[in-house]
Tab-separated table of C-alpha atoms and ligand atoms in Angstrom:
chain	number	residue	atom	x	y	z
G	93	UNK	CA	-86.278	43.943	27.787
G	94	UNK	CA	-86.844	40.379	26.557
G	95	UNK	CA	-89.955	38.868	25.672
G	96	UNK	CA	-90.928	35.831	26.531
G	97	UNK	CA	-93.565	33.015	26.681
G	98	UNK	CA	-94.821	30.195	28.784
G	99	UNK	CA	-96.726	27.752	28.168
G	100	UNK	CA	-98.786	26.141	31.163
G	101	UNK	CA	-99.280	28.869	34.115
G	102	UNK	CA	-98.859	25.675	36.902
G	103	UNK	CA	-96.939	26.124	39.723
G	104	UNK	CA	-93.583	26.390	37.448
G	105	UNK	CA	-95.282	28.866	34.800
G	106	UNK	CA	-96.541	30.927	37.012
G	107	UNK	CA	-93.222	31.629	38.794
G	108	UNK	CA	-91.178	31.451	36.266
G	109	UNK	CA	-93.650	34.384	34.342
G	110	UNK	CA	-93.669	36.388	37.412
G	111	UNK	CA	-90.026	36.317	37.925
G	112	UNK	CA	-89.788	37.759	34.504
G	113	UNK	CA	-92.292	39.961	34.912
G	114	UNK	CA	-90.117	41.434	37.917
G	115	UNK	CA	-87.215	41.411	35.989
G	116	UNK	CA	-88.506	44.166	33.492
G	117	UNK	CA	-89.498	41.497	30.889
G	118	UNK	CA	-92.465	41.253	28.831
G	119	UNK	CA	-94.275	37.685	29.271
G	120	UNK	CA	-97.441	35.734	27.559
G	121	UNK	CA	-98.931	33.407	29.262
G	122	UNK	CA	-100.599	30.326	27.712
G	123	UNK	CA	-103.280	27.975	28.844
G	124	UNK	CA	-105.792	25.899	28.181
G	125	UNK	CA	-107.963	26.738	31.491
G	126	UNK	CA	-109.501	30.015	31.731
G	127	UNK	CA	-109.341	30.070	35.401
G	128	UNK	CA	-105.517	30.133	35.637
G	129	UNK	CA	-105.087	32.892	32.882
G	130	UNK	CA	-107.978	34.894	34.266
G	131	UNK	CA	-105.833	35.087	37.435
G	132	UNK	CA	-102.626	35.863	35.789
G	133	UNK	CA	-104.571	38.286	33.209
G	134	UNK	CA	-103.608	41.529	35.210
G	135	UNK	CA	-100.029	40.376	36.406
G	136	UNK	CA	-98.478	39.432	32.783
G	137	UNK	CA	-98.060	41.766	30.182
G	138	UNK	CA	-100.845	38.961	28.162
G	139	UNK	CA	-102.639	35.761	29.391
G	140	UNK	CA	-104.330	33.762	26.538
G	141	UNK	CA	-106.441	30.834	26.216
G	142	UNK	CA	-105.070	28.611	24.098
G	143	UNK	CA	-104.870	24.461	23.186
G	144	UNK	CA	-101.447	24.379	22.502
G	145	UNK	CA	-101.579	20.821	20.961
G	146	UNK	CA	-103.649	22.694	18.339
G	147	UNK	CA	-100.867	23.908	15.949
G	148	UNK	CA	-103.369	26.252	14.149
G	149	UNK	CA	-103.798	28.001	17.424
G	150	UNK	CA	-100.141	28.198	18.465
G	151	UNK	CA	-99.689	29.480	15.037
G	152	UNK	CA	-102.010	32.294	15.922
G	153	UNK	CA	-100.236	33.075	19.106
G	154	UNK	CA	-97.381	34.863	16.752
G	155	UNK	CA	-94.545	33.150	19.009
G	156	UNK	CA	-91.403	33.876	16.072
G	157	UNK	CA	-90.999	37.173	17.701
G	158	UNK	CA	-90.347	35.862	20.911
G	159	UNK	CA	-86.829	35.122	22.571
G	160	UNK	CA	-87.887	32.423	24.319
G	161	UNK	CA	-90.944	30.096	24.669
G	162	UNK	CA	-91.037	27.719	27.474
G	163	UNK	CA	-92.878	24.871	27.937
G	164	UNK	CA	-93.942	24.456	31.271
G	165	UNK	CA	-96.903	21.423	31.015
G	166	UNK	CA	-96.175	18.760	33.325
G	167	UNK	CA	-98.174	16.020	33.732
G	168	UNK	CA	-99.319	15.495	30.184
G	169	UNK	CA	-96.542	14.687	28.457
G	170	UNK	CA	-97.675	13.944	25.368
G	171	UNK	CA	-99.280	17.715	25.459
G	172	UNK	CA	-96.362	18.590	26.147
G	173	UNK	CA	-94.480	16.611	23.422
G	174	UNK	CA	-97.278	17.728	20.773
G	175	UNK	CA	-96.386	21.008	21.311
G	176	UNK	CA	-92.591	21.090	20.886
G	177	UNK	CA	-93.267	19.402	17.557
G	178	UNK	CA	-95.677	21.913	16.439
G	179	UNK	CA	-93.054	25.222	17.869
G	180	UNK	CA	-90.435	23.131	15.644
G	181	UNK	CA	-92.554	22.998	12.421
G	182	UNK	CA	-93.184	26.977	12.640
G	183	UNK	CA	-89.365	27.190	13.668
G	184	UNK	CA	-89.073	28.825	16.513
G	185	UNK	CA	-85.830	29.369	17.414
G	186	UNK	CA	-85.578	28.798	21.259
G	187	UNK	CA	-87.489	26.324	22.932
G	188	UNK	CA	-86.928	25.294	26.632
G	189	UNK	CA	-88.972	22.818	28.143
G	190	UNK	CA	-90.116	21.364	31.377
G	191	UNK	CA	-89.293	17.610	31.357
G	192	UNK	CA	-90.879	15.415	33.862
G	193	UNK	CA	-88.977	11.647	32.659
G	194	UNK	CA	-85.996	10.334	31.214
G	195	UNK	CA	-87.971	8.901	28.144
G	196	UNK	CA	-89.865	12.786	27.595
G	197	UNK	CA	-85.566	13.969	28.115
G	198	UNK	CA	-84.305	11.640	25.683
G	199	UNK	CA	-87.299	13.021	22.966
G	200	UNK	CA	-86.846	16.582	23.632
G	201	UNK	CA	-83.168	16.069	23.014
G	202	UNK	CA	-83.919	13.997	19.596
G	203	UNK	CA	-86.129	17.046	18.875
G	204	UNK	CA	-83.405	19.490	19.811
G	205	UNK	CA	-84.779	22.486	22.177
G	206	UNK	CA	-82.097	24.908	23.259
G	207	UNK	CA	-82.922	23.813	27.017
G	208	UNK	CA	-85.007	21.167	28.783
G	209	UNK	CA	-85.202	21.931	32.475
G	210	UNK	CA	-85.892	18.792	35.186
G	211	UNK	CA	-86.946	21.488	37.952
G	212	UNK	CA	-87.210	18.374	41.097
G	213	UNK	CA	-83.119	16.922	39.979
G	214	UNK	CA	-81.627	20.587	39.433
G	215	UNK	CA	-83.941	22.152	43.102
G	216	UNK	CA	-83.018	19.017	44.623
G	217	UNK	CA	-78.713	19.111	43.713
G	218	UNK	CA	-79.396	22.830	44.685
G	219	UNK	CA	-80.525	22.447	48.107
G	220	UNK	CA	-77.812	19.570	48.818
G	221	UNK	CA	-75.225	22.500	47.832
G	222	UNK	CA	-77.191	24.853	50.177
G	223	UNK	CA	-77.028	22.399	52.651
G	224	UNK	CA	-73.535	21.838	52.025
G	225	UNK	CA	-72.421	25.277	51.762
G	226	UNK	CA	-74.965	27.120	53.510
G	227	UNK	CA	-72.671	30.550	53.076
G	228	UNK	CA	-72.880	30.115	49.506
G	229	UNK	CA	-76.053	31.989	48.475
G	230	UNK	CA	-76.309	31.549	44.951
G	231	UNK	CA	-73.996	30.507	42.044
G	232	UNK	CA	-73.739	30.333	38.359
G	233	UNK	CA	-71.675	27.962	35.968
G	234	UNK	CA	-70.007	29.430	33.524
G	235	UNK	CA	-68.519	26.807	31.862
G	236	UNK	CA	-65.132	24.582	32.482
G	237	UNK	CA	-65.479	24.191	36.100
G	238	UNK	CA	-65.465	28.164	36.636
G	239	UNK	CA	-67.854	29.661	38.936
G	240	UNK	CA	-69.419	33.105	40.008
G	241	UNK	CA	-70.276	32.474	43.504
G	242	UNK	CA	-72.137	34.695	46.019
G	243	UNK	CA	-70.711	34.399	49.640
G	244	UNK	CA	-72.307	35.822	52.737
G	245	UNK	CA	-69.648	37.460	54.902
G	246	UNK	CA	-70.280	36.315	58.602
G	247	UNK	CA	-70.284	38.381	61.948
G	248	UNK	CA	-66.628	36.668	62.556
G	249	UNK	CA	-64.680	38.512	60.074
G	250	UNK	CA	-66.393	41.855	61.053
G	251	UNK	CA	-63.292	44.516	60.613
G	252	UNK	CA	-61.052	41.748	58.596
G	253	UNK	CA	-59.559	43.220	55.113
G	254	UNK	CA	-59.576	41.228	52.120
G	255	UNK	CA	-56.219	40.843	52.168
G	256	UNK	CA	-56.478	39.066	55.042
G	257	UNK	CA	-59.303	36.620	54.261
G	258	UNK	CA	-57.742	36.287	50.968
G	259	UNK	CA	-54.534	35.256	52.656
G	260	UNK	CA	-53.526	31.890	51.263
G	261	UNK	CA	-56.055	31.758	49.260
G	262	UNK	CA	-54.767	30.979	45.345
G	263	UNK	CA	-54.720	33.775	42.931
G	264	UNK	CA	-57.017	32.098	40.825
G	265	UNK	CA	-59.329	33.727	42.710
G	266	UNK	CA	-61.162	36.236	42.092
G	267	UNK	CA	-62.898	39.160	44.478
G	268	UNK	CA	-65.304	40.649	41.745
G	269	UNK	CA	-67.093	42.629	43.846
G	270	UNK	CA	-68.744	43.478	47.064
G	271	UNK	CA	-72.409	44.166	47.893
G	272	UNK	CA	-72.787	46.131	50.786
G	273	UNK	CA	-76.890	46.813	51.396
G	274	UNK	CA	-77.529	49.066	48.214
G	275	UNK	CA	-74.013	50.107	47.089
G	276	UNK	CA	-71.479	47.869	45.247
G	277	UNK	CA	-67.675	48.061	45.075
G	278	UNK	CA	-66.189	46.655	42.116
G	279	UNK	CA	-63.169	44.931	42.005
G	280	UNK	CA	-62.375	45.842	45.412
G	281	UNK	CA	-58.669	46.447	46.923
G	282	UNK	CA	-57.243	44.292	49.384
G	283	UNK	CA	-57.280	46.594	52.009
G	284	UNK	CA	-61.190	46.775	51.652
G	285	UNK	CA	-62.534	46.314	55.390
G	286	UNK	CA	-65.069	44.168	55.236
G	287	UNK	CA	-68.436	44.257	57.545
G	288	UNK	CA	-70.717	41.092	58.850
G	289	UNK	CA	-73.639	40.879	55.987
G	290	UNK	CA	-71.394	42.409	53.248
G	291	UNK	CA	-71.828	39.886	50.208
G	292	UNK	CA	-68.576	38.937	48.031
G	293	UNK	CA	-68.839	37.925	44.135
G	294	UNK	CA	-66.119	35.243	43.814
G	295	UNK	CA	-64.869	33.958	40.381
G	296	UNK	CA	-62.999	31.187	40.231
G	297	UNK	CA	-62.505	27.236	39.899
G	298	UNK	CA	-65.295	25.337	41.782
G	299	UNK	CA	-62.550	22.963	43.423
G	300	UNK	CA	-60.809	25.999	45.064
G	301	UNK	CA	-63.887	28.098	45.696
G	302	UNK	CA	-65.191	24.938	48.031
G	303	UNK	CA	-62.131	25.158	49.849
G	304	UNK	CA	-62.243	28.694	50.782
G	305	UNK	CA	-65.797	29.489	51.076
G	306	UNK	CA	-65.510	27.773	54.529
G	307	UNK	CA	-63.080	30.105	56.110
G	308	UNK	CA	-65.950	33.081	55.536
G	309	UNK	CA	-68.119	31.519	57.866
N	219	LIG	P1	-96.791	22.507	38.247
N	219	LIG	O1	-95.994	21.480	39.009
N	219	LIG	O2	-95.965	23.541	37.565
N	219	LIG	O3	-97.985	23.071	38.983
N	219	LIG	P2	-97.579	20.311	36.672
N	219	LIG	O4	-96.253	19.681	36.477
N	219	LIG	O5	-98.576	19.634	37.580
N	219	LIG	O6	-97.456	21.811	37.034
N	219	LIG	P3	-99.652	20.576	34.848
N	219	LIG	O7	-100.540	21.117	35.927
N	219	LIG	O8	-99.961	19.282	34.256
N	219	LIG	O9	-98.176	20.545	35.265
N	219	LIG	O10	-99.566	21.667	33.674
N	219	LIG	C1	-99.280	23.007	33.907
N	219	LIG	C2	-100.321	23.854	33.205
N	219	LIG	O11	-100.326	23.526	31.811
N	219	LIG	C3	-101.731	23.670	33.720
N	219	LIG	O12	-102.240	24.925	34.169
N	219	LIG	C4	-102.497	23.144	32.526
N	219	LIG	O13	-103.810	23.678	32.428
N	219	LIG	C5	-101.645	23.623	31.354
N	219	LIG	N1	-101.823	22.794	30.175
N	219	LIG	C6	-101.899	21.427	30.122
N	219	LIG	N2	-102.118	21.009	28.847
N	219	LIG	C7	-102.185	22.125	28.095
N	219	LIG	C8	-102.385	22.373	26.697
N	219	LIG	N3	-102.583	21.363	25.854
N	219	LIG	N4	-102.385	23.651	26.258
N	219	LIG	C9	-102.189	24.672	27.103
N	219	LIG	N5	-101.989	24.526	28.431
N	219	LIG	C10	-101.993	23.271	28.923
């Protein structure tokens, strides 16, 4: 279990805490108005009042122990700003931030945080890929060009093996496994018969994963 804080419970806080929250985590919540972290008092593990462009009171918030703390103020930049300065004079190690310009982007990397997150750019080049590839249902990088994909297997290749989708497809690729409702297969063989709605893990090179993903649908 990780723990975590966010600064600013908006929009992007607030998911972004409650994700965590689903994901076993343990999350504190900062904000300057009481109505926001009276709302997310019972659904984080803590929800704090706090000025965080007050570095006596982020000191007080104890956030060394944390793994993460992301800033997640939007509008007010130079809140925003303030704050990374004060989280790098009590060095905390990891520091992501929400960046809303290319001037608050070119700062944050002068002030070097681990991660600075334009949520519009990085939602907006995911839902061209969606678009794009709308059998691809999530992916990660994982560095020099490879990719873990996640492919939803379509009513058309109901009863096909892998072998068979897989045919002329370069060995490059990967199957790494298949999610069938609740059970997984890992590393399935080639003979695995695959049903509509079955999900396949692909890793491999983006360039090669574009050209296949097509013949799933
Ligand atoms: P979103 O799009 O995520 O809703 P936003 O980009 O509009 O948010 P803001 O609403 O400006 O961002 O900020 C997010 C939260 O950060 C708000 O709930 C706000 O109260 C809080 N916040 C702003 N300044 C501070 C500060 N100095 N200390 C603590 N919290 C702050």
């Amino acid at each position: 279990m990780g723990q975590f804080a966010v600064i600013g419970l908006g929009r992007f806080g607030t998911a972004a805490s409650l994700e965590l929250m689903k994901m076993g985590h343990s999350v504190l919540g900062v904000d300057t108005n009481n109505k926001v972290v009276d709302k997310m008092a019972d659904q984080i593990t803590h929800a704090v009042i706090a000025d965080v462009t007050d570095r006596e009171a982020l000191e007080e918030l104890g956030l060394d122990n944390y793994d993460v703390v992301l800033v997640a103020i939007g509008e007010d930049v130079q809140a925003s700003l303030l704050c990374v300065v004060h989280l790098k004079s009590l060095a905390i190690p990891t520091i992501w931030v929400k960046a809303t310009s290319h001037a608050q982007h070119l700062i944050l990397s002068k002030l070097g945080v681990a991660r600075i997150i334009h949520p519009e750019e990085e939602m907006g080049i995911r839902v061209a890929q969606a678009l794009s590839y709308p059998m691809v249902n999530d992916y990660i990088s994982i560095g020099n060009g490879e990719f873990v994909v996640e492919i939803d297997v379509s009513e058309r290749l109901e009863g096909t093996s892998l072998s068979q989708v897989l045919k002329d497809v370069p060995d490059t690729i990967h199957v790494l496994l298949v999610k069938r409702r609740a059970d997984i297969t890992v590393h399935p063989p080639i003979e695995f018969t695959l049903q509509a709605k079955d999900v396949l893990v692909l890793l491999g090179q983006l360039g090669t994963l574009k050209t296949i993903a097509p013949k799933l649908v």
